Amino acid sequence: MACPYASNDDGSIFSGNFTDEIQDGLNNLAITEGINYHQYLQLSKVLSAQKPLSKVEEGKGSVHDEHLFIVTHQAYELWFKQILYEVDSIRDILNNNIVDERMMLMIVTQLNRVNMIMKLLCDQFCILETMTPLDFLRFRSFLGSSSGFQSLQFRILENTLGLKDKHRVKYNQQYYKDVFNDEESIKLLDESARKPSLLELVESWLERTPGLSLNDFNFWNKYQAAVKQWLHDEFKAPAEKETNPNLKELKMAEYNKIQNAYTETLNEDNYRRATERGERRISHSAFQGAIMINLYRDEPRFHQPFQILTMLQDLDSHFTKWRYAHVMLVQRMIGSKLGTGGSSGYHYLRSTVSDRYKIFLDLFNVSTYMIPRPYIPQLTVSMKRTLSVMLNGQTPATPNTEDQLEKQSISSAV
């Protein structure tokens, strides 16, 4: 029986000279003699850059898994380059006294791209894990003193994002730059540390959040009053009404504990001391902006800023997962042996999987200071207009729009 997918209407099999008009086209390369795929991607250079150093036996080539090791690490470096390219673009947008809000979507797009790359880089460890410890030992000695710690691009990326020297774990009790001996590398590291980091630019951007000014909506005073009311209604009042002495003591202790946590943030002096202790990374006004954006994320003008803050947390999460995956791979491959670069290997890497290496740690802490929706301060009509894309400097207010905004302002607080 003839296959119905390969026969003519009369049931005969297609002949070898069958042509599909849809597939008609031109060989533009042959006509124009332009650049081809191989030349455009410079594949001659890329594909000839894998130079295994190991030898199995004379005349039998290198250890098989060294090729995988090289390709994987070269892929990491290429992706680091792309991440730096994206982050630098975001920094250029934010590095202005007035950030063009039309560029917010671009920032969201590029942060999402960086996060997708980081997810891919985490998954790449699964490929390296197909190599066994015994396979790795066959060529490990040929690595000499080379180490992933010497990845210049990764150190530049850490600086560009905003990792400070005081938060780094010392490498063999040495400053991280000490492993780089050439002037060009040191120059690039110094330059990356000197330029405004993404964290610093995000901090400045948050400090300009509309509604923070005392002459404006004065969000912070309203927020403090709302927190006080919520703590009273939710914790203090029930504790005071409690008749059981033991339960009363427990409830008052819970109230005092939560109140103290809020006091550290509400009071600017307390916040400054927490910053000096290294517990906070961004300024008090920037933290206020982050809280406001999270509370009023449903307002049109805060839609994309909220996405940006969320994606910055995602970025930190992906980097933490990447560090952890690296730690687990090293432990799987060499156990507690010293690293090829001279570090303690697994033990050093494990110390980097902590909050001290999180760039946007304060954004994670914002959730501590969220309050239930019924307690969120009601927006004024003026502030509602400011946070409305439709009316923000584009459409003049009319009696009808004033009424509409007032109704929205009231409903948003319910």
PDB file of C-alpha atoms in Angstrom, residues 57-178:
ATOM      1  CA  GLU A  57      49.832   8.129  25.532  1.00  0.00           C
ATOM      2  CA  GLU A  58      52.247   9.067  22.830  1.00  0.00           C
ATOM      3  CA  GLY A  59      50.326   9.368  19.590  1.00  0.00           C
ATOM      4  CA  LYS A  60      46.881   8.879  21.175  1.00  0.00           C
ATOM      5  CA  GLY A  61      45.845  12.490  21.695  1.00  0.00           C
ATOM      6  CA  SER A  62      44.388  14.184  24.770  1.00  0.00           C
ATOM      7  CA  VAL A  63      42.101  12.992  27.572  1.00  0.00           C
ATOM      8  CA  HIS A  64      38.578  12.898  26.128  1.00  0.00           C
ATOM      9  CA  ASP A  65      36.786  14.928  28.836  1.00  0.00           C
ATOM     10  CA  GLU A  66      39.243  17.827  28.753  1.00  0.00           C
ATOM     11  CA  HIS A  67      37.598  18.998  25.535  1.00  0.00           C
ATOM     12  CA  LEU A  68      34.230  19.206  27.328  1.00  0.00           C
ATOM     13  CA  PHE A  69      35.867  21.074  30.208  1.00  0.00           C
ATOM     14  CA  ILE A  70      37.352  23.679  27.863  1.00  0.00           C
ATOM     15  CA  VAL A  71      34.229  24.179  25.736  1.00  0.00           C
ATOM     16  CA  THR A  72      31.997  24.606  28.795  1.00  0.00           C
ATOM     17  CA  HIS A  73      34.240  27.219  30.396  1.00  0.00           C
ATOM     18  CA  GLN A  74      34.658  29.103  27.125  1.00  0.00           C
ATOM     19  CA  ALA A  75      30.854  29.160  26.825  1.00  0.00           C
ATOM     20  CA  TYR A  76      30.675  30.620  30.347  1.00  0.00           C
ATOM     21  CA  GLU A  77      33.048  33.409  29.369  1.00  0.00           C
ATOM     22  CA  LEU A  78      31.070  34.232  26.220  1.00  0.00           C
ATOM     23  CA  TRP A  79      27.868  34.474  28.251  1.00  0.00           C
ATOM     24  CA  PHE A  80      29.623  36.620  30.885  1.00  0.00           C
ATOM     25  CA  LYS A  81      30.523  38.974  28.057  1.00  0.00           C
ATOM     26  CA  GLN A  82      26.879  39.180  26.953  1.00  0.00           C
ATOM     27  CA  ILE A  83      25.687  39.785  30.531  1.00  0.00           C
ATOM     28  CA  LEU A  84      28.175  42.646  30.895  1.00  0.00           C
ATOM     29  CA  TYR A  85      26.942  44.059  27.591  1.00  0.00           C
ATOM     30  CA  GLU A  86      23.330  44.027  28.829  1.00  0.00           C
ATOM     31  CA  VAL A  87      24.117  45.387  32.299  1.00  0.00           C
ATOM     32  CA  ASP A  88      26.202  48.217  30.848  1.00  0.00           C
ATOM     33  CA  SER A  89      23.247  49.168  28.653  1.00  0.00           C
ATOM     34  CA  ILE A  90      20.950  49.273  31.700  1.00  0.00           C
ATOM     35  CA  ARG A  91      23.490  51.385  33.580  1.00  0.00           C
ATOM     36  CA  ASP A  92      23.634  53.872  30.717  1.00  0.00           C
ATOM     37  CA  ILE A  93      19.842  54.310  30.891  1.00  0.00           C
ATOM     38  CA  LEU A  94      19.805  54.785  34.669  1.00  0.00           C
ATOM     39  CA  ASN A  95      22.877  57.022  34.773  1.00  0.00           C
ATOM     40  CA  ASN A  96      20.841  60.210  34.322  1.00  0.00           C
ATOM     41  CA  ASN A  97      19.335  62.711  36.739  1.00  0.00           C
ATOM     42  CA  ILE A  98      16.012  62.191  34.996  1.00  0.00           C
ATOM     43  CA  VAL A  99      15.429  58.670  33.699  1.00  0.00           C
ATOM     44  CA  ASP A 100      13.310  58.525  30.554  1.00  0.00           C
ATOM     45  CA  GLU A 101      10.364  56.389  31.637  1.00  0.00           C
ATOM     46  CA  ARG A 102       9.877  55.251  28.050  1.00  0.00           C
ATOM     47  CA  MET A 103      13.082  53.237  28.562  1.00  0.00           C
ATOM     48  CA  MET A 104      11.657  51.256  31.492  1.00  0.00           C
ATOM     49  CA  LEU A 105      10.449  48.522  29.148  1.00  0.00           C
ATOM     50  CA  MET A 106      13.962  48.268  27.716  1.00  0.00           C
ATOM     51  CA  ILE A 107      15.365  47.746  31.225  1.00  0.00           C
ATOM     52  CA  VAL A 108      12.735  45.067  31.927  1.00  0.00           C
ATOM     53  CA  THR A 109      13.593  43.315  28.647  1.00  0.00           C
ATOM     54  CA  GLN A 110      17.337  43.356  29.249  1.00  0.00           C
ATOM     55  CA  LEU A 111      17.068  42.243  32.883  1.00  0.00           C
ATOM     56  CA  ASN A 112      14.844  39.381  31.774  1.00  0.00           C
ATOM     57  CA  ARG A 113      17.470  38.437  29.183  1.00  0.00           C
ATOM     58  CA  VAL A 114      20.235  38.454  31.801  1.00  0.00           C
ATOM     59  CA  ASN A 115      18.115  36.252  34.065  1.00  0.00           C
ATOM     60  CA  MET A 116      17.496  33.795  31.231  1.00  0.00           C
ATOM     61  CA  ILE A 117      21.244  33.620  30.589  1.00  0.00           C
ATOM     62  CA  MET A 118      21.940  33.015  34.282  1.00  0.00           C
ATOM     63  CA  LYS A 119      19.397  30.161  34.321  1.00  0.00           C
ATOM     64  CA  LEU A 120      21.229  28.661  31.359  1.00  0.00           C
ATOM     65  CA  LEU A 121      24.592  29.012  33.108  1.00  0.00           C
ATOM     66  CA  CYS A 122      23.234  27.190  36.161  1.00  0.00           C
ATOM     67  CA  ASP A 123      22.069  24.359  33.906  1.00  0.00           C
ATOM     68  CA  GLN A 124      25.487  24.109  32.265  1.00  0.00           C
ATOM     69  CA  PHE A 125      26.839  22.593  35.469  1.00  0.00           C
ATOM     70  CA  CYS A 126      24.664  19.552  34.734  1.00  0.00           C
ATOM     71  CA  ILE A 127      26.747  18.987  31.604  1.00  0.00           C
ATOM     72  CA  LEU A 128      30.008  19.109  33.561  1.00  0.00           C
ATOM     73  CA  GLU A 129      28.534  16.680  36.072  1.00  0.00           C
ATOM     74  CA  THR A 130      28.452  14.010  33.337  1.00  0.00           C
ATOM     75  CA  MET A 131      32.213  13.871  33.938  1.00  0.00           C
ATOM     76  CA  THR A 132      33.280  11.658  36.840  1.00  0.00           C
ATOM     77  CA  PRO A 133      35.927  12.600  39.451  1.00  0.00           C
ATOM     78  CA  LEU A 134      38.239   9.933  38.026  1.00  0.00           C
ATOM     79  CA  ASP A 135      37.821  11.370  34.518  1.00  0.00           C
ATOM     80  CA  PHE A 136      38.630  14.852  35.822  1.00  0.00           C
ATOM     81  CA  LEU A 137      41.751  13.626  37.613  1.00  0.00           C
ATOM     82  CA  ARG A 138      43.131  12.337  34.323  1.00  0.00           C
ATOM     83  CA  PHE A 139      43.734  15.895  33.101  1.00  0.00           C
ATOM     84  CA  ARG A 140      43.500  18.081  36.234  1.00  0.00           C
ATOM     85  CA  SER A 141      47.269  18.240  36.689  1.00  0.00           C
ATOM     86  CA  PHE A 142      47.583  19.823  33.234  1.00  0.00           C
ATOM     87  CA  LEU A 143      45.569  22.850  34.387  1.00  0.00           C
ATOM     88  CA  GLY A 144      48.616  24.042  36.324  1.00  0.00           C
ATOM     89  CA  SER A 145      47.742  27.044  38.502  1.00  0.00           C
ATOM     90  CA  SER A 146      44.808  28.136  36.345  1.00  0.00           C
ATOM     91  CA  SER A 147      41.585  28.606  38.291  1.00  0.00           C
ATOM     92  CA  GLY A 148      38.076  29.918  37.786  1.00  0.00           C
ATOM     93  CA  PHE A 149      38.924  32.531  40.420  1.00  0.00           C
ATOM     94  CA  GLN A 150      41.065  34.137  37.713  1.00  0.00           C
ATOM     95  CA  SER A 151      38.041  34.871  35.508  1.00  0.00           C
ATOM     96  CA  LEU A 152      38.535  38.574  34.834  1.00  0.00           C
ATOM     97  CA  GLN A 153      35.080  39.028  33.329  1.00  0.00           C
ATOM     98  CA  PHE A 154      33.340  37.517  36.358  1.00  0.00           C
ATOM     99  CA  ARG A 155      35.207  39.876  38.724  1.00  0.00           C
ATOM    100  CA  ILE A 156      34.340  42.842  36.505  1.00  0.00           C
ATOM    101  CA  LEU A 157      30.719  41.668  36.499  1.00  0.00           C
ATOM    102  CA  GLU A 158      30.663  41.520  40.318  1.00  0.00           C
ATOM    103  CA  ASN A 159      32.026  45.075  40.479  1.00  0.00           C
ATOM    104  CA  THR A 160      29.621  46.303  37.812  1.00  0.00           C
ATOM    105  CA  LEU A 161      26.629  44.917  39.700  1.00  0.00           C
ATOM    106  CA  GLY A 162      27.804  46.478  42.972  1.00  0.00           C
ATOM    107  CA  LEU A 163      29.684  43.921  45.080  1.00  0.00           C
ATOM    108  CA  LYS A 164      31.897  45.831  47.518  1.00  0.00           C
ATOM    109  CA  ASP A 165      35.386  44.742  48.583  1.00  0.00           C
ATOM    110  CA  LYS A 166      34.328  44.673  52.252  1.00  0.00           C
ATOM    111  CA  HIS A 167      31.756  41.982  51.458  1.00  0.00           C
ATOM    112  CA  ARG A 168      34.192  39.703  49.631  1.00  0.00           C
ATOM    113  CA  VAL A 169      35.730  36.652  51.253  1.00  0.00           C
ATOM    114  CA  LYS A 170      39.514  36.894  50.970  1.00  0.00           C
ATOM    115  CA  TYR A 171      41.186  34.434  48.617  1.00  0.00           C
ATOM    116  CA  ASN A 172      44.006  32.764  50.567  1.00  0.00           C
ATOM    117  CA  GLN A 173      43.896  35.815  52.863  1.00  0.00           C
ATOM    118  CA  GLN A 174      44.664  37.953  49.807  1.00  0.00           C
ATOM    119  CA  TYR A 175      42.872  40.749  48.006  1.00  0.00           C
ATOM    120  CA  TYR A 176      41.008  39.359  44.996  1.00  0.00           C
ATOM    121  CA  LYS A 177      42.978  41.538  42.553  1.00  0.00           C
ATOM    122  CA  ASP A 178      46.256  39.968  43.644  1.00  0.00           C
TER     123      ASP A 178
END
